[in-house]
Amino acid sequence: MNYYSLNKQAADVSFKEATIFGQAPDKGLYFPRTIPVLDQQFIHQIQSYSKQELAFRIMLPYVGNTITEEALYEIVAETIDFDFPLVPINTNIYSLELFHGPTLAFKDVGARFMSRCLGYFSIGQSSKITVLVATSGDTGGAVANGFLGVEGVDVVILYPSGKVSPVQELQLTTCGQNITALEIAGTFDDCQAMVKQAFMDADLIKHMQLTSANSINVARWLPQQLYYFFALQQWNEKKSFPVIAVPSGNFGNICAGLVAYLSGLPITHFIAACNINDTVPNYLRTGTYQAKNAMATISNAMDVGSPSNFVRILEMFKNNHTQISQIISGYSITDLETISTISQVFNTSKYILDPHGAVAYNALEQYLSNHQNQKGIILETAHPIKFPETLESSIGQLLDIPDSAKNLFGKEKHSVLMNADFDELKNYLLSR
Ligand SMILES: *Cc1c(COP(=O)(O)O)cnc(C)c1O
């Protein structure tokens, strides 16, 4: 499989190059030349495959011959080495729980797959690859955990001091080894701007092989389609295929779901569930795309005003707004609606949603009320314990702390303090 740049001013590359470069030299996102169409027989028998076998078969065409089949099987098996249960909330709505990985959010799968691919590609290379990433919370922990101990790869994570939750901060500052956390006296936007500037800095590019680890990178983006296959593997409703509601920020996850759909996976409809950052719901309604500045909400991983993967969705449907709005509906949910959804679902079903899952639940419920004979799935993207204050006030009781979070407390935080100043970052990177 080759990948082309959506800006169309750069040469096609292999999966290996796309993973190492992250973004094309013309600043475009990479996109697969073709989306493989799966055999209908295979889809029909999806329940007869183990999740490892399924994941291997789905990822193989995207990776092509850049990784041996044996190594790829091992990479996918390690990547998905935890549960993805489909849990009923009520008679019409199920939750696909994507938070059973080591850092309790769905980003583990993409980060684990990408880290193992980069580790594989760095074997025999003389120079190290440096992964530079800015985080507002969940990405940092998933990337730190996924890349910990991967040889030939150094990871530098920038996070805004005092603006991530205690669990999130411990997840990115307690790893050690090849993981360094830079604690920036500034905002997430400052961190992101410093990282972007680094990728464009001629000195840095000359001295080190830099790559990104957000969903721009195909190795982080594409494995997210596996969730949708795991959902269908567990779908036993006979009357119809599911409507799937995806809590969306940068639109990497839902965009991966659309790849699965175009490959032939039977999904009735997609719901782009957003908080008040409603750039895409507005586009779906009006046909006009107008990026905005992000506003802060309680579902903070979706506080994005200019979603980077949206251009991939446009590409898939050749910019056809009619087609796009036939397959995706958008909803924008306020914080007050999110909180009342968490308490209402807890009171009626005893199911505990996190704020991101609650946004999806509210959107799906609205959609289903107009489509009476359909049933749906929300992707539950984070464990509620990542948002203890919101949750405990919404449901009126304390949450159980899972072991992976318990283990973090008592570990020592290590971070390098830095001003929100690109020259400081540059000097630091060059002097390592
Ligand atoms: C990152 C994240 C999202 C948004 O996912 P995108 O792929 O950026 O749309 C939603 N929920 C949680 C918990 C996240 O960490």
Coordinates of N, CA and C and ligand atoms in Angstrom, one line a residue, residues 106-107 138 247-253 301-302 356 381-382, ligand 1:
F106 N -9.1 5.3 25.0 CA -9.0 4.6 23.8 C -7.7 4.8 23.0
K107 N -7.0 5.9 23.3 CA -5.8 6.2 22.6 C -4.7 5.1 22.7
D138 N -4.9 13.0 27.5 CA -4.8 11.5 27.3 C -3.8 11.1 26.3
P247 N -17.6 9.9 20.2 CA -17.2 11.2 20.8 C -16.1 11.7 20.0
S248 N -16.2 12.9 19.4 CA -15.2 13.4 18.5 C -14.6 14.7 18.8
G249 N -13.3 14.8 18.6 CA -12.5 16.0 18.8 C -11.7 16.3 17.6
N250 N -10.6 15.6 17.4 CA -9.8 15.7 16.2 C -10.3 14.8 15.0
F251 N -11.3 14.1 15.3 CA -12.0 13.2 14.3 C -11.2 12.1 13.7
G252 N -10.1 11.7 14.4 CA -9.4 10.5 14.0 C -10.2 9.2 14.2
N253 N -10.8 9.1 15.3 CA -11.5 7.8 15.6 C -12.7 7.6 14.6
A301 N -11.0 16.3 26.1 CA -10.3 15.7 25.0 C -11.0 16.0 23.6
M302 N -12.1 16.6 23.7 CA -12.8 17.0 22.4 C -12.9 18.5 22.2
H356 N -17.1 12.1 28.0 CA -17.1 11.9 26.6 C -18.1 10.9 26.1
T381 N -14.9 6.2 25.4 CA -13.5 6.4 25.1 C -12.6 6.6 26.3
A382 N -13.2 6.8 27.5 CA -12.3 7.0 28.7 C -13.0 6.4 29.9
Ligands
LIG1 C1 -8.9 11.9 22.1 C2 -10.2 11.6 22.8 C3 -11.4 11.8 22.1 C4 -11.4 12.4 20.7 O1 -11.0 11.5 19.7 P1 -10.6 12.0 18.2 O2 -10.1 10.8 17.5 O3 -9.6 13.1 18.4 O4 -11.9 12.5 17.6 C5 -12.6 11.4 22.7 N1 -12.6 11.0 23.9 C6 -11.5 10.8 24.6 C7 -11.6 10.3 26.0 C8 -10.2 11.1 24.1 O5 -9.1 10.9 24.8

